[in-house]
């Protein structure tokens, strides 16, 4: 890992830390539903810790099964927060999927066959990524949220690209070479975090939640 990567990850961590503070303020003031605010806080807290671990231990830490499971909390909790805030009727069903998905990830990572572990990772990340990508764009298009909220969807697309690239790399069928993936990973994480921040900070207090 280069010093550029470390500096980029540090900026990513500081951005995540700021978002944790902002969502904590939302939680205290009641600006957002507590369930959503807590989900967002969890997601950015895991992002912060993940970035610090990468800075301290390098990209080799990504090969540890526990890191894969913990990192999956980022898209899963973020998507759960979006569903709870904007589609509360479906929130309980999605929470069940999230819990089952994370448990399946943990079991298959430590005890299951490799193909099943990869398939489980793709399904869990795929569903969460589609929600993060599609829901903000749909809400912005329907004017149920400010147009800038669409930036959350951009962040969802970026996290999807990174997750798919890493999943295929672990499967031994990389879309890009390992060197290329690790070359763009830190800037990709920063772009993703900045997009999330721009979307959430620009969303104000959205109306028309279902």
PDB file of C-alpha atoms in Angstrom:
ATOM      1  CA  UNK A   1       0.000   0.000   0.000  1.00  0.00           C
ATOM      2  CA  UNK A   2       1.384   3.394  -1.005  1.00  0.00           C
ATOM      3  CA  UNK A   3       1.343   6.600   1.007  1.00  0.00           C
ATOM      4  CA  UNK A   4      -1.204   7.948  -1.483  1.00  0.00           C
ATOM      5  CA  UNK A   5      -3.508   5.030  -0.620  1.00  0.00           C
ATOM      6  CA  UNK A   6      -3.058   5.676   3.097  1.00  0.00           C
ATOM      7  CA  UNK A   7      -3.743   9.385   2.723  1.00  0.00           C
ATOM      8  CA  UNK A   8      -6.826   8.669   0.622  1.00  0.00           C
ATOM      9  CA  UNK A   9      -8.117   6.166   3.179  1.00  0.00           C
ATOM     10  CA  UNK A  10      -7.474   8.690   5.953  1.00  0.00           C
ATOM     11  CA  UNK A  11      -9.629  11.288   4.160  1.00  0.00           C
ATOM     12  CA  UNK A  12     -12.266   8.579   3.681  1.00  0.00           C
ATOM     13  CA  UNK A  13     -12.185   7.840   7.407  1.00  0.00           C
ATOM     14  CA  UNK A  14     -12.485  11.514   8.339  1.00  0.00           C
ATOM     15  CA  UNK A  15     -15.474  11.862   6.008  1.00  0.00           C
ATOM     16  CA  UNK A  16     -17.079   8.795   7.598  1.00  0.00           C
ATOM     17  CA  UNK A  17     -16.396  10.231  11.059  1.00  0.00           C
ATOM     18  CA  UNK A  18     -18.105  13.480  10.099  1.00  0.00           C
ATOM     19  CA  UNK A  19     -21.135  11.584   8.812  1.00  0.00           C
ATOM     20  CA  UNK A  20     -21.321   9.633  12.071  1.00  0.00           C
ATOM     21  CA  UNK A  21     -21.447  12.956  13.901  1.00  0.00           C
ATOM     22  CA  UNK A  22     -24.139  14.319  11.582  1.00  0.00           C
ATOM     23  CA  UNK A  23     -26.353  11.256  11.921  1.00  0.00           C
ATOM     24  CA  UNK A  24     -25.869  11.365  15.691  1.00  0.00           C
ATOM     25  CA  UNK A  25     -27.222  14.929  15.602  1.00  0.00           C
ATOM     26  CA  UNK A  26     -30.165  13.710  13.492  1.00  0.00           C
ATOM     27  CA  UNK A  27     -30.808  10.970  16.054  1.00  0.00           C
ATOM     28  CA  UNK A  28     -30.811  13.418  18.962  1.00  0.00           C
ATOM     29  CA  UNK A  29     -32.979  15.992  17.211  1.00  0.00           C
ATOM     30  CA  UNK A  30     -35.386  13.470  15.701  1.00  0.00           C
ATOM     31  CA  UNK A  31     -34.705  14.779  12.177  1.00  0.00           C
ATOM     32  CA  UNK A  32     -34.520  11.196  10.924  1.00  0.00           C
ATOM     33  CA  UNK A  33     -36.239   8.085  12.275  1.00  0.00           C
ATOM     34  CA  UNK A  34     -34.066   6.605  15.013  1.00  0.00           C
ATOM     35  CA  UNK A  35     -33.996   3.221  13.295  1.00  0.00           C
ATOM     36  CA  UNK A  36     -32.571   4.731  10.114  1.00  0.00           C
ATOM     37  CA  UNK A  37     -30.126   7.020  11.900  1.00  0.00           C
ATOM     38  CA  UNK A  38     -28.729   4.097  13.902  1.00  0.00           C
ATOM     39  CA  UNK A  39     -28.347   2.034  10.721  1.00  0.00           C
ATOM     40  CA  UNK A  40     -26.489   4.858   8.988  1.00  0.00           C
ATOM     41  CA  UNK A  41     -24.263   5.387  12.027  1.00  0.00           C
ATOM     42  CA  UNK A  42     -23.412   1.681  12.064  1.00  0.00           C
ATOM     43  CA  UNK A  43     -22.593   1.678   8.359  1.00  0.00           C
ATOM     44  CA  UNK A  44     -20.240   4.651   8.523  1.00  0.00           C
ATOM     45  CA  UNK A  45     -18.678   3.398  11.761  1.00  0.00           C
ATOM     46  CA  UNK A  46     -17.795   0.100  10.066  1.00  0.00           C
ATOM     47  CA  UNK A  47     -16.457   2.065   7.089  1.00  0.00           C
ATOM     48  CA  UNK A  48     -14.286   4.119   9.445  1.00  0.00           C
ATOM     49  CA  UNK A  49     -12.909   1.041  11.216  1.00  0.00           C
ATOM     50  CA  UNK A  50     -12.355  -0.774   7.911  1.00  0.00           C
ATOM     51  CA  UNK A  51     -10.369   2.154   6.554  1.00  0.00           C
ATOM     52  CA  UNK A  52      -8.200   2.315   9.668  1.00  0.00           C
ATOM     53  CA  UNK A  53      -7.551  -1.426   9.469  1.00  0.00           C
ATOM     54  CA  UNK A  54      -6.489  -1.094   5.843  1.00  0.00           C
ATOM     55  CA  UNK A  55      -4.119   1.743   6.747  1.00  0.00           C
ATOM     56  CA  UNK A  56      -2.606  -0.248   9.615  1.00  0.00           C
ATOM     57  CA  UNK A  57      -2.480  -3.726   8.076  1.00  0.00           C
ATOM     58  CA  UNK A  58      -2.581  -3.178   4.308  1.00  0.00           C
ATOM     59  CA  UNK A  59      -4.745  -4.832   1.670  1.00  0.00           C
ATOM     60  CA  UNK A  60      -3.714  -8.294   2.847  1.00  0.00           C
ATOM     61  CA  UNK A  61      -6.248  -7.984   5.660  1.00  0.00           C
ATOM     62  CA  UNK A  62      -9.029  -8.311   3.052  1.00  0.00           C
ATOM     63  CA  UNK A  63      -8.257 -12.024   2.754  1.00  0.00           C
ATOM     64  CA  UNK A  64      -9.334 -12.699   6.338  1.00  0.00           C
ATOM     65  CA  UNK A  65     -12.842 -14.237   6.467  1.00  0.00           C
ATOM     66  CA  UNK A  66     -13.909 -12.131   9.449  1.00  0.00           C
ATOM     67  CA  UNK A  67     -13.036  -8.901   7.633  1.00  0.00           C
ATOM     68  CA  UNK A  68     -15.269  -9.901   4.709  1.00  0.00           C
ATOM     69  CA  UNK A  69     -18.212 -10.485   7.051  1.00  0.00           C
ATOM     70  CA  UNK A  70     -17.675  -7.245   8.988  1.00  0.00           C
ATOM     71  CA  UNK A  71     -17.213  -5.203   5.810  1.00  0.00           C
ATOM     72  CA  UNK A  72     -20.539  -6.558   4.555  1.00  0.00           C
ATOM     73  CA  UNK A  73     -22.180  -4.568   7.338  1.00  0.00           C
ATOM     74  CA  UNK A  74     -21.516  -1.397   5.333  1.00  0.00           C
ATOM     75  CA  UNK A  75     -23.946  -2.033   2.443  1.00  0.00           C
ATOM     76  CA  UNK A  76     -26.340  -4.151   4.518  1.00  0.00           C
ATOM     77  CA  UNK A  77     -26.895  -1.603   7.314  1.00  0.00           C
ATOM     78  CA  UNK A  78     -26.938   1.335   4.902  1.00  0.00           C
ATOM     79  CA  UNK A  79     -29.598  -0.322   2.754  1.00  0.00           C
ATOM     80  CA  UNK A  80     -31.559  -1.287   5.877  1.00  0.00           C
ATOM     81  CA  UNK A  81     -31.544   2.351   6.951  1.00  0.00           C
ATOM     82  CA  UNK A  82     -32.854   3.480   3.561  1.00  0.00           C
ATOM     83  CA  UNK A  83     -35.631   0.895   3.612  1.00  0.00           C
ATOM     84  CA  UNK A  84     -36.588   1.824   7.188  1.00  0.00           C
ATOM     85  CA  UNK A  85     -36.735   5.525   6.316  1.00  0.00           C
ATOM     86  CA  UNK A  86     -38.370   5.439   2.903  1.00  0.00           C
ATOM     87  CA  UNK A  87     -40.185   2.088   2.741  1.00  0.00           C
ATOM     88  CA  UNK A  88     -41.040   1.291   6.367  1.00  0.00           C
ATOM     89  CA  UNK A  89     -43.746  -1.204   5.392  1.00  0.00           C
ATOM     90  CA  UNK A  90     -41.048  -3.460   3.936  1.00  0.00           C
ATOM     91  CA  UNK A  91     -38.516  -2.756   6.687  1.00  0.00           C
ATOM     92  CA  UNK A  92     -39.225  -5.799   8.836  1.00  0.00           C
ATOM     93  CA  UNK A  93     -38.979  -8.174   5.877  1.00  0.00           C
ATOM     94  CA  UNK A  94     -35.732  -6.612   4.747  1.00  0.00           C
ATOM     95  CA  UNK A  95     -34.290  -6.713   8.264  1.00  0.00           C
ATOM     96  CA  UNK A  96     -34.980 -10.457   8.296  1.00  0.00           C
ATOM     97  CA  UNK A  97     -33.159 -10.827   4.971  1.00  0.00           C
ATOM     98  CA  UNK A  98     -30.245  -8.774   6.308  1.00  0.00           C
ATOM     99  CA  UNK A  99     -29.862 -10.860   9.461  1.00  0.00           C
ATOM    100  CA  UNK A 100     -30.159 -14.160   7.583  1.00  0.00           C
ATOM    101  CA  UNK A 101     -27.770 -12.916   4.907  1.00  0.00           C
ATOM    102  CA  UNK A 102     -25.110 -11.860   7.401  1.00  0.00           C
ATOM    103  CA  UNK A 103     -25.417 -15.156   9.282  1.00  0.00           C
ATOM    104  CA  UNK A 104     -25.109 -17.052   6.000  1.00  0.00           C
ATOM    105  CA  UNK A 105     -22.018 -15.034   5.131  1.00  0.00           C
ATOM    106  CA  UNK A 106     -20.433 -15.858   8.478  1.00  0.00           C
ATOM    107  CA  UNK A 107     -21.217 -19.581   8.241  1.00  0.00           C
ATOM    108  CA  UNK A 108     -20.104 -20.005   4.620  1.00  0.00           C
ATOM    109  CA  UNK A 109     -16.931 -17.962   5.141  1.00  0.00           C
ATOM    110  CA  UNK A 110     -15.738 -20.150   7.995  1.00  0.00           C
ATOM    111  CA  UNK A 111     -17.323 -23.527   7.267  1.00  0.00           C
ATOM    112  CA  UNK A 112     -18.928 -23.655   3.827  1.00  0.00           C
ATOM    113  CA  UNK A 113     -17.469 -24.591   0.441  1.00  0.00           C
ATOM    114  CA  UNK A 114     -15.776 -21.714  -1.418  1.00  0.00           C
ATOM    115  CA  UNK A 115     -18.306 -21.505  -4.305  1.00  0.00           C
ATOM    116  CA  UNK A 116     -21.186 -21.234  -1.825  1.00  0.00           C
ATOM    117  CA  UNK A 117     -19.345 -18.534   0.122  1.00  0.00           C
ATOM    118  CA  UNK A 118     -18.790 -16.515  -3.059  1.00  0.00           C
ATOM    119  CA  UNK A 119     -22.409 -16.969  -4.179  1.00  0.00           C
ATOM    120  CA  UNK A 120     -23.714 -15.864  -0.771  1.00  0.00           C
ATOM    121  CA  UNK A 121     -21.488 -12.789  -0.851  1.00  0.00           C
ATOM    122  CA  UNK A 122     -22.715 -11.827  -4.319  1.00  0.00           C
ATOM    123  CA  UNK A 123     -26.398 -12.270  -3.373  1.00  0.00           C
ATOM    124  CA  UNK A 124     -26.185 -10.284  -0.116  1.00  0.00           C
ATOM    125  CA  UNK A 125     -24.057  -7.512  -1.599  1.00  0.00           C
ATOM    126  CA  UNK A 126     -26.105  -7.536  -4.797  1.00  0.00           C
ATOM    127  CA  UNK A 127     -29.464  -7.004  -3.091  1.00  0.00           C
ATOM    128  CA  UNK A 128     -28.086  -4.374  -0.709  1.00  0.00           C
ATOM    129  CA  UNK A 129     -26.271  -2.619  -3.551  1.00  0.00           C
ATOM    130  CA  UNK A 130     -29.353  -2.521  -5.755  1.00  0.00           C
ATOM    131  CA  UNK A 131     -31.342  -0.879  -2.954  1.00  0.00           C
ATOM    132  CA  UNK A 132     -28.632   1.699  -2.279  1.00  0.00           C
ATOM    133  CA  UNK A 133     -28.338   2.394  -5.993  1.00  0.00           C
ATOM    134  CA  UNK A 134     -31.962   2.287  -7.080  1.00  0.00           C
ATOM    135  CA  UNK A 135     -34.004   3.653  -4.189  1.00  0.00           C
ATOM    136  CA  UNK A 136     -32.367   7.116  -3.950  1.00  0.00           C
ATOM    137  CA  UNK A 137     -32.488   7.555  -7.730  1.00  0.00           C
ATOM    138  CA  UNK A 138     -36.176   6.590  -7.803  1.00  0.00           C
ATOM    139  CA  UNK A 139     -37.006   8.900  -4.877  1.00  0.00           C
ATOM    140  CA  UNK A 140     -35.194  11.808  -6.526  1.00  0.00           C
ATOM    141  CA  UNK A 141     -36.891  11.114  -9.873  1.00  0.00           C
ATOM    142  CA  UNK A 142     -40.301  11.015  -8.170  1.00  0.00           C
ATOM    143  CA  UNK A 143     -39.460  14.249  -6.300  1.00  0.00           C
ATOM    144  CA  UNK A 144     -39.990  12.467  -3.004  1.00  0.00           C
ATOM    145  CA  UNK A 145     -36.473  13.553  -2.073  1.00  0.00           C
ATOM    146  CA  UNK A 146     -34.267  16.448  -3.241  1.00  0.00           C
ATOM    147  CA  UNK A 147     -32.374  15.844  -6.470  1.00  0.00           C
ATOM    148  CA  UNK A 148     -29.042  15.773  -4.632  1.00  0.00           C
ATOM    149  CA  UNK A 149     -30.177  12.640  -2.798  1.00  0.00           C
ATOM    150  CA  UNK A 150     -29.418  10.793  -6.043  1.00  0.00           C
ATOM    151  CA  UNK A 151     -25.737  11.010  -5.052  1.00  0.00           C
ATOM    152  CA  UNK A 152     -26.450   8.223  -2.571  1.00  0.00           C
ATOM    153  CA  UNK A 153     -27.345   6.089  -5.586  1.00  0.00           C
ATOM    154  CA  UNK A 154     -24.029   7.000  -7.205  1.00  0.00           C
ATOM    155  CA  UNK A 155     -22.299   5.827  -4.048  1.00  0.00           C
ATOM    156  CA  UNK A 156     -24.307   2.612  -4.279  1.00  0.00           C
ATOM    157  CA  UNK A 157     -23.061   2.053  -7.816  1.00  0.00           C
ATOM    158  CA  UNK A 158     -19.457   2.576  -6.693  1.00  0.00           C
ATOM    159  CA  UNK A 159     -19.761   0.188  -3.748  1.00  0.00           C
ATOM    160  CA  UNK A 160     -21.299  -2.342  -6.134  1.00  0.00           C
ATOM    161  CA  UNK A 161     -18.382  -2.058  -8.555  1.00  0.00           C
ATOM    162  CA  UNK A 162     -15.867  -2.508  -5.753  1.00  0.00           C
ATOM    163  CA  UNK A 163     -17.727  -5.401  -4.173  1.00  0.00           C
ATOM    164  CA  UNK A 164     -18.139  -7.290  -7.448  1.00  0.00           C
ATOM    165  CA  UNK A 165     -14.485  -6.778  -8.373  1.00  0.00           C
ATOM    166  CA  UNK A 166     -13.311  -8.121  -5.003  1.00  0.00           C
ATOM    167  CA  UNK A 167     -15.773 -11.030  -5.112  1.00  0.00           C
ATOM    168  CA  UNK A 168     -14.555 -12.219  -8.517  1.00  0.00           C
ATOM    169  CA  UNK A 169     -10.958 -11.728  -7.403  1.00  0.00           C
ATOM    170  CA  UNK A 170     -11.557 -14.033  -4.435  1.00  0.00           C
ATOM    171  CA  UNK A 171     -13.291 -16.506  -6.741  1.00  0.00           C
ATOM    172  CA  UNK A 172     -10.124 -16.724  -8.827  1.00  0.00           C
ATOM    173  CA  UNK A 173     -11.829 -15.169 -11.873  1.00  0.00           C
ATOM    174  CA  UNK A 174     -10.909 -11.494 -11.557  1.00  0.00           C
ATOM    175  CA  UNK A 175     -12.569  -8.940 -13.807  1.00  0.00           C
ATOM    176  CA  UNK A 176      -9.438  -6.826 -13.382  1.00  0.00           C
ATOM    177  CA  UNK A 177      -5.984  -7.813 -12.224  1.00  0.00           C
ATOM    178  CA  UNK A 178      -5.297  -7.737  -8.482  1.00  0.00           C
ATOM    179  CA  UNK A 179      -2.806  -4.906  -9.006  1.00  0.00           C
ATOM    180  CA  UNK A 180      -5.418  -2.818 -10.827  1.00  0.00           C
ATOM    181  CA  UNK A 181      -8.091  -3.476  -8.198  1.00  0.00           C
ATOM    182  CA  UNK A 182      -5.804  -2.456  -5.349  1.00  0.00           C
ATOM    183  CA  UNK A 183      -4.635   0.557  -7.354  1.00  0.00           C
ATOM    184  CA  UNK A 184      -8.170   1.964  -7.595  1.00  0.00           C
ATOM    185  CA  UNK A 185      -9.617   0.630  -4.330  1.00  0.00           C
ATOM    186  CA  UNK A 186      -8.682   3.543  -2.056  1.00  0.00           C
ATOM    187  CA  UNK A 187      -9.856   6.263  -4.503  1.00  0.00           C
ATOM    188  CA  UNK A 188     -13.011   4.207  -5.107  1.00  0.00           C
ATOM    189  CA  UNK A 189     -13.752   4.084  -1.370  1.00  0.00           C
ATOM    190  CA  UNK A 190     -13.224   7.843  -1.091  1.00  0.00           C
ATOM    191  CA  UNK A 191     -15.468   8.552  -4.088  1.00  0.00           C
ATOM    192  CA  UNK A 192     -18.122   6.248  -2.639  1.00  0.00           C
ATOM    193  CA  UNK A 193     -18.009   7.897   0.793  1.00  0.00           C
ATOM    194  CA  UNK A 194     -18.035  11.392  -0.701  1.00  0.00           C
ATOM    195  CA  UNK A 195     -21.061  10.480  -2.829  1.00  0.00           C
ATOM    196  CA  UNK A 196     -22.924   9.163   0.209  1.00  0.00           C
ATOM    197  CA  UNK A 197     -22.051  12.308   2.144  1.00  0.00           C
ATOM    198  CA  UNK A 198     -23.179  14.592  -0.692  1.00  0.00           C
ATOM    199  CA  UNK A 199     -26.461  12.716  -1.010  1.00  0.00           C
ATOM    200  CA  UNK A 200     -27.357  12.566   2.658  1.00  0.00           C
ATOM    201  CA  UNK A 201     -26.220  16.098   3.458  1.00  0.00           C
ATOM    202  CA  UNK A 202     -28.124  17.407   0.458  1.00  0.00           C
ATOM    203  CA  UNK A 203     -31.310  15.519   1.282  1.00  0.00           C
ATOM    204  CA  UNK A 204     -32.427  17.790   4.110  1.00  0.00           C
ATOM    205  CA  UNK A 205     -35.582  16.375   5.649  1.00  0.00           C
ATOM    206  CA  UNK A 206     -37.209  14.471   2.773  1.00  0.00           C
ATOM    207  CA  UNK A 207     -40.972  14.374   2.561  1.00  0.00           C
ATOM    208  CA  UNK A 208     -43.341  11.822   1.176  1.00  0.00           C
ATOM    209  CA  UNK A 209     -41.940   8.777   2.902  1.00  0.00           C
ATOM    210  CA  UNK A 210     -44.086   5.724   2.272  1.00  0.00           C
TER     211      UNK A 210
END
